[in-house]
Tab-separated table of C-alpha atoms in Angstrom:
chain	number	residue	atom	x	y	z
H	45	MET	CA	-10.618	11.032	-2.710
H	46	LYS	CA	-11.685	13.921	-4.951
H	47	ARG	CA	-10.689	14.029	-8.591
H	48	LYS	CA	-7.903	16.599	-8.162
H	49	LEU	CA	-6.281	14.432	-5.392
H	50	ILE	CA	-6.756	11.373	-7.642
H	51	ALA	CA	-4.917	13.251	-10.413
H	52	ALA	CA	-2.335	14.312	-8.087
H	53	ILE	CA	-1.600	10.777	-6.890
H	54	GLY	CA	-1.570	9.761	-10.605
H	55	ALA	CA	1.102	12.465	-11.136
H	56	THR	CA	3.088	11.285	-8.146
H	57	ALA	CA	3.026	7.713	-9.367
H	58	MET	CA	4.321	9.023	-12.673
H	59	MET	CA	7.033	11.028	-10.947
H	60	ALA	CA	8.118	8.287	-8.941
H	61	SER	CA	8.315	5.988	-12.114
H	62	VAL	CA	10.213	8.526	-14.135
H	63	ALA	CA	12.705	8.813	-11.128
H	64	ALA	CA	13.108	5.140	-10.910
H	65	CYS	CA	13.466	4.852	-14.728
H	66	GLY	CA	16.127	7.498	-14.520
H	67	SER	CA	18.341	5.519	-12.181
H	68	GLY	CA	17.623	2.404	-14.256
H	69	ASP	CA	18.569	4.258	-17.485
H	70	SER	CA	22.167	4.854	-16.139
H	71	ASN	CA	22.363	1.089	-15.199
H	72	ALA	CA	21.081	0.030	-18.408
H	73	SER	CA	24.033	1.869	-20.271
H	74	LYS	CA	26.431	-0.754	-18.452
H	75	ASP	CA	27.486	-3.878	-20.113
H	76	PRO	CA	25.014	-6.559	-19.060
H	77	LYS	CA	27.912	-8.906	-18.268
H	78	GLU	CA	29.180	-6.378	-15.706
H	79	ARG	CA	25.854	-5.824	-13.913
H	80	ASN	CA	26.258	-7.326	-10.410
H	81	GLU	CA	23.184	-6.149	-8.560
H	82	THR	CA	20.691	-8.265	-6.775
H	83	LEU	CA	17.110	-8.508	-8.307
H	84	THR	CA	14.473	-9.633	-5.334
H	85	VAL	CA	11.426	-11.057	-6.849
H	86	TRP	CA	8.286	-11.777	-4.774
H	87	LEU	CA	6.168	-14.610	-6.291
H	88	MET	CA	3.333	-16.329	-4.688
H	89	VAL	CA	3.593	-20.026	-3.725
H	90	ASP	CA	1.441	-21.108	-6.808
H	91	ALA	CA	4.818	-20.876	-8.798
H	92	GLN	CA	6.760	-22.661	-6.255
H	93	SER	CA	4.341	-25.591	-6.089
H	94	THR	CA	3.044	-25.713	-9.851
H	95	TRP	CA	5.502	-24.368	-12.197
H	96	PRO	CA	8.940	-24.349	-10.315
H	97	GLU	CA	10.670	-25.313	-13.520
H	98	LEU	CA	9.595	-22.206	-15.263
H	99	VAL	CA	11.045	-19.977	-12.394
H	100	LYS	CA	14.210	-22.000	-12.794
H	101	ASP	CA	14.500	-21.677	-16.495
H	102	VAL	CA	13.795	-17.862	-16.649
H	103	ASN	CA	16.408	-17.361	-13.773
H	104	ALA	CA	18.761	-19.342	-16.040
H	105	GLN	CA	17.969	-17.180	-19.029
H	106	PHE	CA	18.551	-14.044	-16.884
H	107	LYS	CA	21.951	-15.389	-15.646
H	108	ALA	CA	22.963	-15.996	-19.289
H	109	LYS	CA	22.389	-12.355	-20.048
H	110	TYR	CA	23.489	-10.983	-16.685
H	111	PRO	CA	26.105	-13.534	-15.343
H	112	LYS	CA	27.185	-11.437	-12.530
H	113	ALA	CA	23.615	-10.476	-11.289
H	114	LYS	CA	21.669	-12.517	-8.888
H	115	VAL	CA	18.036	-13.245	-8.829
H	116	ASN	CA	16.539	-13.808	-5.107
H	117	VAL	CA	12.899	-15.269	-5.569
H	118	GLN	CA	11.018	-15.182	-2.256
H	119	TYR	CA	7.613	-16.876	-2.222
H	120	GLN	CA	4.772	-15.375	-0.521
H	121	GLN	CA	1.449	-16.565	1.108
H	122	TRP	CA	-1.877	-14.848	-0.250
H	123	GLY	CA	-3.208	-14.498	3.409
H	124	ASP	CA	-0.470	-11.934	4.657
H	125	LYS	CA	1.391	-10.797	1.230
H	126	ALA	CA	-0.449	-7.421	1.207
H	127	LYS	CA	0.456	-6.665	4.968
H	128	LYS	CA	4.143	-7.642	4.299
H	129	LEU	CA	4.484	-5.638	1.075
H	130	ASP	CA	3.001	-2.441	2.647
H	131	ALA	CA	5.513	-2.821	5.557
H	132	ALA	CA	8.274	-3.389	3.116
H	133	LEU	CA	7.378	-0.355	1.029
H	134	ALA	CA	7.391	1.851	4.107
H	135	GLY	CA	11.113	0.938	4.884
H	136	ASP	CA	14.156	0.339	2.681
H	137	LYS	CA	13.952	-3.373	2.152
H	138	PHE	CA	11.481	-4.122	-0.464
H	139	PRO	CA	11.197	-6.389	-3.564
H	140	ASP	CA	12.149	-5.155	-6.989
H	141	VAL	CA	9.461	-7.196	-8.761
H	142	VAL	CA	6.050	-8.391	-7.054
H	143	GLU	CA	3.382	-10.519	-8.075
H	144	LEU	CA	-0.260	-8.883	-7.319
H	145	GLY	CA	-3.556	-10.325	-7.422
H	146	ASN	CA	-5.545	-8.167	-10.117
H	147	THR	CA	-7.794	-6.667	-7.525
H	148	GLU	CA	-4.733	-5.391	-5.574
H	149	THR	CA	-3.117	-3.307	-8.436
H	150	MET	CA	-5.174	-0.141	-8.376
H	151	THR	CA	-4.108	0.645	-4.799
H	152	TYR	CA	-0.428	0.335	-5.480
H	153	ILE	CA	-0.786	2.227	-8.763
H	154	LEU	CA	-2.610	5.078	-7.019
H	155	ASN	CA	0.181	5.382	-4.164
H	156	GLY	CA	2.940	5.562	-6.669
H	157	ALA	CA	4.383	2.172	-5.578
H	158	LEU	CA	4.592	0.733	-9.152
H	159	GLY	CA	6.823	1.546	-11.990
H	160	GLU	CA	5.326	2.504	-15.243
H	161	ILE	CA	5.978	-0.062	-17.972
H	162	ASP	CA	6.163	0.004	-21.944
H	163	PRO	CA	3.888	-2.661	-23.199
H	164	LYS	CA	5.929	-2.815	-26.318
H	165	LYS	CA	8.770	-4.414	-24.537
H	166	TYR	CA	6.377	-7.481	-23.735
H	167	GLU	CA	5.494	-10.458	-25.968
H	168	ASN	CA	1.856	-10.724	-26.798
H	169	SER	CA	1.141	-7.478	-25.334
H	170	ASP	CA	-1.192	-6.686	-28.316
H	171	THR	CA	-3.425	-9.677	-27.401
H	172	TRP	CA	-3.295	-9.330	-23.488
H	173	ILE	CA	-6.586	-10.440	-21.977
H	174	LYS	CA	-8.619	-7.190	-21.545
H	175	GLY	CA	-9.763	-8.073	-17.888
H	176	LEU	CA	-6.066	-8.287	-16.795
H	177	LYS	CA	-4.718	-5.444	-18.877
H	178	ASP	CA	-7.335	-3.089	-17.516
H	179	THR	CA	-6.201	-3.697	-13.953
H	180	CYS	CA	-2.801	-2.601	-14.869
H	181	SER	CA	-3.935	0.621	-16.630
H	182	PHE	CA	-4.647	4.104	-15.095
H	183	GLU	CA	-5.034	7.372	-16.932
H	184	GLY	CA	-3.674	5.848	-20.174
H	185	LYS	CA	-0.536	4.415	-18.599
H	186	GLN	CA	0.487	0.708	-17.907
H	187	TYR	CA	1.912	-0.004	-14.404
H	188	CYS	CA	2.065	-3.889	-14.518
H	189	VAL	CA	2.039	-6.908	-16.942
H	190	PRO	CA	-0.481	-9.626	-17.000
H	191	TYR	CA	0.870	-12.926	-15.571
H	192	TYR	CA	-1.950	-15.462	-15.794
H	193	ALA	CA	-5.781	-15.531	-15.965
H	194	GLY	CA	-8.518	-17.476	-13.933
H	195	ALA	CA	-12.215	-17.807	-14.222
H	196	ARG	CA	-15.008	-19.593	-12.195
H	197	VAL	CA	-16.767	-22.725	-13.392
H	198	ALA	CA	-19.070	-25.434	-12.019
H	199	LEU	CA	-17.216	-28.205	-10.160
H	200	TYR	CA	-19.532	-31.173	-9.708
H	201	ASN	CA	-19.461	-34.631	-8.257
H	202	LYS	CA	-20.088	-36.990	-11.158
H	203	ASP	CA	-21.114	-39.981	-9.017
H	204	MET	CA	-23.597	-37.839	-7.222
H	205	PHE	CA	-25.233	-36.498	-10.289
H	206	LYS	CA	-25.450	-40.008	-11.857
H	207	ALA	CA	-26.831	-41.465	-8.775
H	208	GLY	CA	-29.538	-38.701	-8.758
H	209	THR	CA	-30.356	-38.209	-12.375
H	210	GLY	CA	-28.791	-41.302	-14.301
H	211	SER	CA	-26.051	-38.960	-16.040
H	212	ASP	CA	-22.783	-37.881	-14.805
H	213	LYS	CA	-22.858	-34.973	-17.088
H	214	LEU	CA	-23.797	-31.376	-15.799
H	215	PRO	CA	-27.007	-30.120	-17.498
H	216	GLU	CA	-26.345	-27.190	-19.930
H	217	THR	CA	-29.189	-24.973	-19.004
H	218	GLU	CA	-30.095	-23.710	-15.688
H	219	ALA	CA	-33.622	-24.992	-15.882
H	220	GLU	CA	-32.314	-28.497	-16.571
H	221	LEU	CA	-29.759	-27.983	-13.550
H	222	THR	CA	-32.259	-27.005	-10.995
H	223	GLU	CA	-34.305	-30.157	-12.050
H	224	ALA	CA	-31.250	-32.215	-11.588
H	225	LEU	CA	-30.315	-30.531	-8.247
H	226	ASP	CA	-33.897	-31.423	-7.014
H	227	LYS	CA	-33.386	-35.233	-7.833
H	228	VAL	CA	-29.856	-35.233	-6.303
H	229	GLY	CA	-31.293	-33.553	-3.099
H	230	LYS	CA	-33.891	-36.365	-2.786
H	231	LYS	CA	-31.368	-39.054	-3.264
H	232	TYR	CA	-29.182	-37.715	-0.332
H	233	ASP	CA	-31.885	-36.149	1.711
H	234	LYS	CA	-31.213	-38.511	4.730
H	235	ASP	CA	-28.069	-36.299	5.318
H	236	LYS	CA	-29.436	-32.982	6.563
H	237	ALA	CA	-26.222	-31.330	6.207
H	238	PHE	CA	-25.995	-32.129	2.415
H	239	SER	CA	-26.380	-29.337	-0.002
H	240	PRO	CA	-27.411	-30.178	-3.664
H	241	LEU	CA	-25.658	-26.851	-4.596
H	242	TYR	CA	-23.257	-25.266	-1.973
H	243	LEU	CA	-23.620	-21.626	-2.679
H	244	PRO	CA	-22.579	-19.602	0.427
H	245	GLY	CA	-24.597	-16.581	1.315
H	246	ARG	CA	-21.646	-14.120	1.423
H	247	TYR	CA	-20.154	-15.317	-1.730
H	248	TRP	CA	-20.256	-11.930	-3.544
H	249	TYR	CA	-18.186	-13.122	-6.412
H	250	ALA	CA	-20.860	-15.513	-7.378
H	251	ALA	CA	-23.674	-13.039	-6.733
H	252	MET	CA	-22.274	-10.466	-8.884
H	253	SER	CA	-22.090	-12.981	-11.657
H	254	TYR	CA	-25.712	-13.270	-11.428
H	255	VAL	CA	-25.913	-9.500	-11.415
H	256	ALA	CA	-23.817	-9.473	-14.638
H	257	ALA	CA	-26.172	-12.251	-16.103
H	258	TYR	CA	-29.116	-9.754	-15.897
H	259	GLY	CA	-27.112	-7.125	-17.470
H	260	GLY	CA	-26.345	-5.313	-14.069
H	261	GLN	CA	-23.120	-3.854	-12.613
H	262	ILE	CA	-21.611	-2.963	-9.117
H	263	ALA	CA	-20.977	0.545	-10.347
H	264	LYS	CA	-20.927	2.587	-13.592
H	265	TYR	CA	-18.602	5.372	-14.529
H	266	ASP	CA	-20.340	8.524	-15.254
H	267	GLU	CA	-18.566	10.382	-18.008
H	268	GLY	CA	-20.369	13.586	-17.406
H	269	ALA	CA	-19.588	13.744	-13.698
H	270	LYS	CA	-16.226	12.091	-14.125
H	271	GLU	CA	-16.887	9.590	-11.307
H	272	TRP	CA	-17.928	6.198	-10.342
H	273	LYS	CA	-21.659	5.686	-9.195
H	274	SER	CA	-22.837	2.591	-7.419
H	275	SER	CA	-25.667	0.759	-9.458
H	276	LEU	CA	-26.753	-2.208	-7.102
H	277	ALA	CA	-30.178	-0.782	-6.696
H	278	THR	CA	-30.940	-0.911	-10.358
H	279	PRO	CA	-33.588	-3.309	-11.547
H	280	GLU	CA	-31.022	-5.411	-13.377
H	281	ALA	CA	-28.710	-5.797	-10.404
H	282	GLN	CA	-31.539	-6.476	-8.095
H	283	LYS	CA	-32.830	-9.205	-10.282
H	284	GLY	CA	-29.521	-10.820	-10.229
H	285	ILE	CA	-29.003	-10.518	-6.398
H	286	LYS	CA	-32.413	-11.970	-5.939
H	287	HIS	CA	-31.697	-14.887	-8.248
H	288	PHE	CA	-28.537	-15.570	-6.276
H	289	THR	CA	-30.206	-15.393	-2.826
H	290	ASP	CA	-33.019	-17.583	-4.083
H	291	LEU	CA	-30.508	-20.254	-5.079
H	292	VAL	CA	-28.800	-20.211	-1.638
H	293	GLU	CA	-32.151	-20.358	0.230
H	294	LYS	CA	-33.222	-23.400	-1.916
H	295	TYR	CA	-30.089	-25.437	-2.124
H	296	ASN	CA	-27.617	-24.819	0.639
H	297	ASN	CA	-28.593	-26.719	3.648
H	298	GLY	CA	-25.276	-25.760	5.475
H	299	ASP	CA	-24.454	-22.325	7.136
H	300	LYS	CA	-25.893	-19.805	4.653
H	301	THR	CA	-23.880	-16.930	6.582
H	302	LYS	CA	-20.358	-18.123	5.548
H	303	ASP	CA	-18.222	-17.092	2.648
H	304	GLU	CA	-16.472	-19.519	-0.061
H	305	GLN	CA	-13.191	-20.095	1.675
H	306	ASP	CA	-13.683	-23.569	2.677
H	307	HIS	CA	-16.371	-24.623	0.013
H	308	ALA	CA	-13.707	-27.055	-1.700
H	309	ASN	CA	-13.639	-28.761	1.662
H	310	VAL	CA	-17.303	-29.080	1.817
H	311	MET	CA	-17.058	-30.962	-1.557
H	312	ALA	CA	-14.204	-33.058	-0.347
H	313	ASN	CA	-16.433	-34.156	2.701
H	314	GLU	CA	-18.983	-35.167	0.121
H	315	LYS	CA	-21.589	-32.763	1.537
H	316	THR	CA	-22.307	-31.238	-1.779
H	317	ALA	CA	-22.733	-32.127	-5.398
H	318	LEU	CA	-22.059	-28.879	-6.979
H	319	LEU	CA	-19.919	-25.835	-6.358
H	320	TYR	CA	-19.199	-22.578	-8.337
H	321	GLY	CA	-15.467	-22.025	-7.908
H	322	ASN	CA	-12.158	-21.448	-9.467
H	323	GLY	CA	-11.114	-24.171	-11.978
H	324	TRP	CA	-7.985	-24.912	-9.816
H	325	GLU	CA	-10.111	-25.741	-6.944
H	326	ALA	CA	-11.118	-29.125	-8.591
H	327	GLY	CA	-7.495	-30.079	-7.579
H	328	SER	CA	-8.057	-28.882	-3.957
H	329	VAL	CA	-11.129	-31.180	-3.557
H	330	ILE	CA	-8.923	-34.239	-4.152
H	331	ASP	CA	-5.626	-33.198	-2.743
H	332	PRO	CA	-4.979	-34.335	0.892
H	333	LYS	CA	-2.444	-31.624	1.328
H	334	ALA	CA	-5.188	-29.118	1.007
H	335	GLN	CA	-7.449	-31.155	3.212
H	336	GLY	CA	-9.033	-32.909	-0.059
H	337	ASN	CA	-10.284	-36.357	-0.560
H	338	ALA	CA	-8.146	-38.549	-2.550
H	339	LYS	CA	-10.953	-41.005	-2.885
H	340	LEU	CA	-12.721	-38.498	-5.165
H	341	LYS	CA	-9.950	-38.624	-7.605
H	342	ASP	CA	-11.541	-38.947	-11.339
H	343	LYS	CA	-15.046	-38.157	-9.606
H	344	ILE	CA	-14.937	-34.356	-9.825
H	345	GLY	CA	-15.971	-32.828	-13.131
H	346	VAL	CA	-15.544	-29.296	-14.404
H	347	ALA	CA	-18.047	-27.509	-16.640
H	348	GLY	CA	-19.281	-24.117	-17.540
H	349	MET	CA	-22.063	-22.815	-14.909
H	350	PRO	CA	-25.362	-22.694	-16.566
H	351	GLY	CA	-26.910	-19.187	-15.778
H	352	PRO	CA	-30.276	-17.606	-16.329
H	353	ASP	CA	-32.174	-17.350	-19.672
H	354	GLY	CA	-30.358	-20.463	-21.108
H	355	LYS	CA	-26.936	-18.779	-21.180
H	356	ALA	CA	-23.573	-19.457	-19.396
H	357	LEU	CA	-23.269	-17.636	-16.204
H	358	PRO	CA	-20.606	-14.717	-16.645
H	359	SER	CA	-17.558	-15.346	-14.573
H	360	PHE	CA	-15.278	-13.057	-12.611
H	361	ILE	CA	-11.965	-12.679	-14.436
H	362	GLY	CA	-9.329	-13.312	-11.871
H	363	GLY	CA	-5.568	-13.660	-12.058
H	364	SER	CA	-2.220	-12.216	-11.313
H	365	ASP	CA	-0.102	-9.295	-12.536
H	366	LEU	CA	3.665	-8.591	-12.232
H	367	ALA	CA	4.993	-5.101	-11.397
H	368	THR	CA	8.346	-3.377	-10.750
H	369	ILE	CA	8.516	-1.262	-7.603
H	370	SER	CA	9.077	2.181	-8.653
H	371	LYS	CA	11.860	3.095	-6.037
H	372	SER	CA	13.759	0.095	-7.156
H	373	LYS	CA	17.276	0.979	-8.168
H	374	VAL	CA	17.221	-2.154	-10.540
H	375	GLN	CA	13.768	-1.544	-12.184
H	376	ASP	CA	15.280	-2.095	-15.570
H	377	LEU	CA	16.539	-5.492	-14.463
H	378	GLY	CA	13.063	-6.155	-13.097
H	379	GLU	CA	11.340	-5.250	-16.447
H	380	GLU	CA	13.830	-7.548	-18.214
H	381	TRP	CA	13.067	-10.476	-15.842
H	382	ILE	CA	9.253	-9.947	-16.097
H	383	SER	CA	9.627	-9.816	-19.849
H	384	MET	CA	11.295	-13.401	-19.737
H	385	PHE	CA	8.760	-14.703	-17.250
H	386	THR	CA	5.808	-13.599	-19.270
H	387	SER	CA	7.164	-14.341	-22.796
H	388	ALA	CA	5.073	-16.662	-25.152
H	389	LYS	CA	7.502	-19.419	-24.265
H	390	SER	CA	6.891	-18.984	-20.687
H	391	GLN	CA	3.194	-18.738	-21.141
H	392	GLU	CA	3.151	-22.091	-22.948
H	393	VAL	CA	4.633	-23.715	-19.848
H	394	LEU	CA	1.653	-22.360	-17.868
H	395	ALA	CA	-0.826	-23.499	-20.581
H	396	SER	CA	0.621	-26.991	-20.534
H	397	LYS	CA	-0.458	-27.106	-16.903
H	398	ASN	CA	-3.943	-25.888	-17.726
H	399	ILE	CA	-3.149	-22.563	-16.396
H	400	LEU	CA	-4.813	-19.841	-18.407
H	401	PRO	CA	-2.081	-17.593	-20.083
H	402	ASN	CA	-2.180	-13.837	-20.301
H	403	ASN	CA	-3.139	-13.517	-23.934
H	404	THR	CA	-6.103	-14.449	-26.088
H	405	LYS	CA	-3.602	-15.865	-28.795
H	406	GLN	CA	-2.302	-18.578	-26.461
H	407	LEU	CA	-5.734	-18.910	-24.719
H	408	GLU	CA	-7.502	-20.068	-27.993
H	409	PRO	CA	-6.128	-23.608	-28.051
H	410	LEU	CA	-7.341	-24.333	-24.585
H	411	LYS	CA	-10.886	-23.559	-25.515
H	412	ALA	CA	-10.930	-26.820	-27.315
H	413	LYS	CA	-8.983	-29.007	-24.659
H	414	PRO	CA	-11.460	-30.911	-22.621
H	415	GLU	CA	-9.499	-30.287	-19.450
H	416	THR	CA	-9.613	-26.364	-19.948
H	417	ALA	CA	-12.374	-25.591	-22.113
H	418	PRO	CA	-14.874	-24.676	-19.632
H	419	ILE	CA	-12.682	-22.236	-17.894
H	420	ALA	CA	-10.985	-20.873	-21.058
H	421	ASN	CA	-14.478	-20.288	-22.668
H	422	ALA	CA	-15.493	-18.299	-19.572
H	423	VAL	CA	-12.772	-15.699	-20.117
H	424	PRO	CA	-13.963	-13.609	-22.969
H	425	ASP	CA	-17.386	-12.576	-21.449
H	426	ALA	CA	-16.101	-12.366	-17.937
H	427	TRP	CA	-16.802	-9.353	-15.694
H	428	PHE	CA	-14.422	-7.419	-13.204
H	429	THR	CA	-14.884	-5.350	-10.220
H	430	PRO	CA	-15.128	-1.409	-10.840
H	431	ILE	CA	-11.384	-0.136	-11.653
H	432	ALA	CA	-11.896	2.659	-9.272
H	433	PRO	CA	-9.572	4.344	-6.646
H	434	GLY	CA	-11.805	3.241	-3.661
H	435	TRP	CA	-12.596	-0.171	-4.588
H	436	THR	CA	-10.007	-1.638	-2.016
H	437	ALA	CA	-11.848	0.309	0.733
H	438	ILE	CA	-15.095	-1.286	-0.417
H	439	GLU	CA	-13.633	-4.718	-0.228
H	440	LYS	CA	-12.101	-4.040	3.153
H	441	LYS	CA	-15.544	-2.904	4.632
H	442	GLU	CA	-16.965	-6.008	3.082
H	443	ILE	CA	-20.047	-3.922	1.979
H	444	LEU	CA	-21.187	-6.639	-0.620
H	445	GLU	CA	-20.810	-9.517	1.849
H	446	VAL	CA	-22.796	-7.373	4.345
H	447	MET	CA	-25.501	-6.696	1.804
H	448	LEU	CA	-25.928	-10.362	0.969
H	449	LEU	CA	-25.866	-11.401	4.607
H	450	ASP	CA	-28.780	-8.772	5.418
H	451	ILE	CA	-30.925	-10.280	2.648
H	452	ILE	CA	-30.233	-13.796	4.022
H	453	LYS	CA	-31.270	-12.635	7.261
H	454	GLY	CA	-34.582	-11.338	6.023
H	455	LYS	CA	-33.986	-7.759	4.672
H	456	SER	CA	-35.502	-6.872	1.373
H	457	VAL	CA	-33.342	-6.954	-1.691
H	458	GLU	CA	-34.450	-3.245	-2.381
H	459	GLU	CA	-33.508	-2.087	1.270
H	460	ALA	CA	-30.310	-3.944	1.251
H	461	THR	CA	-29.109	-2.702	-2.069
H	462	GLU	CA	-29.880	0.884	-1.407
H	463	LYS	CA	-28.006	0.695	1.709
H	464	ALA	CA	-25.000	-0.767	-0.134
H	465	ASP	CA	-25.206	1.948	-2.867
H	466	ALA	CA	-25.004	4.593	-0.376
H	467	GLU	CA	-21.967	3.073	1.352
H	468	ILE	CA	-20.145	2.397	-1.930
H	469	ASP	CA	-20.843	6.049	-3.324
H	470	LYS	CA	-19.025	7.359	-0.118
H	471	LEU	CA	-15.893	5.332	-0.816
H	472	ILE	CA	-15.606	4.521	-4.671
H	473	ASN	CA	-14.074	7.736	-5.864
H	474	GLU	CA	-11.740	7.825	-2.821
H	475	GLU	CA	-8.261	6.345	-2.567
H	476	SER	CA	-8.196	3.782	0.330
């Protein structure tokens, strides 16, 4: 999409928000005790399984202020949430509040689906984690509220490292790590399917972390041209991609053409000593309900992932945001519920469960807590995907995965990145 159209969409989003806020303003003038509407909230199943008491407490707070209003929380699965939300927004039965993964927000901001919010209404907004806040921002306006953050870290089998190296600690530098991986590989070389480091070939989040380690980016914003330009064919990005694919070739003895979706199960089946994954995946490795292996309880360690040049590997900043739907007739109630759900008190509940809060103030204590230090310390230097209109289309076309797969199958890094750059440049300034 060209710049004029982007601006038009931005204006449409603003108009939709203004219209919604107008209806909300008339409702807001009513006595809170007389408000009798129903607020429909879509949360992901993480809240249902891991912090249900927070949902219950916030709903009780909301009920105390709005005794006649109802909150209908509906839990969604990540696999089909976007499809269900798109269908709902096309009709007249849609949620008033929705949880979005932070890579999803731009599409809904651009198509006018999300209501504009005032950060001043939300506690700790002055210290929101930048990687989350940026995914809610467009043309100087804010369209969602950071909910919680996530980052990728090293997950390792302590027993396997001790058997191979004599120590159950993960080395702090990559040079020491690869030396340790070589020893672990020799220890378990009778199992041809065993990978000292299971790094799937299509795992583009990991690949882009190595790109970031060398100072590269997926794309850069050209202030002069006022548009994004892909930059995977730069020397910095190519070095990172080559570094990643070299690790895949050397240490992954499994199917190199896979993505990372089942890598926790690979560790659960004791087919690898090391993964690079989300901090919460350590729980998946040992949870039988997630096809994990309960026998590995207390044997899975979490640490910062060593990167090139003696530095920590930069992590992708993941997480979720909460937004109101612009055409909701109770948008003001949605804002109030989100404010309660993301308050400092609520964020403390998440922090107590080793979930990273939405702000740097409450993140700070987690940097010193052994269980959360690796992931909490990965947040400040984390990278994010281009906050560009066409990014969703790029993800849907799996351009980065195809690029990595081409290299794994023998195409040169130079040829593969130039091809990816050309395809990204066709889409990145367009609305998907």
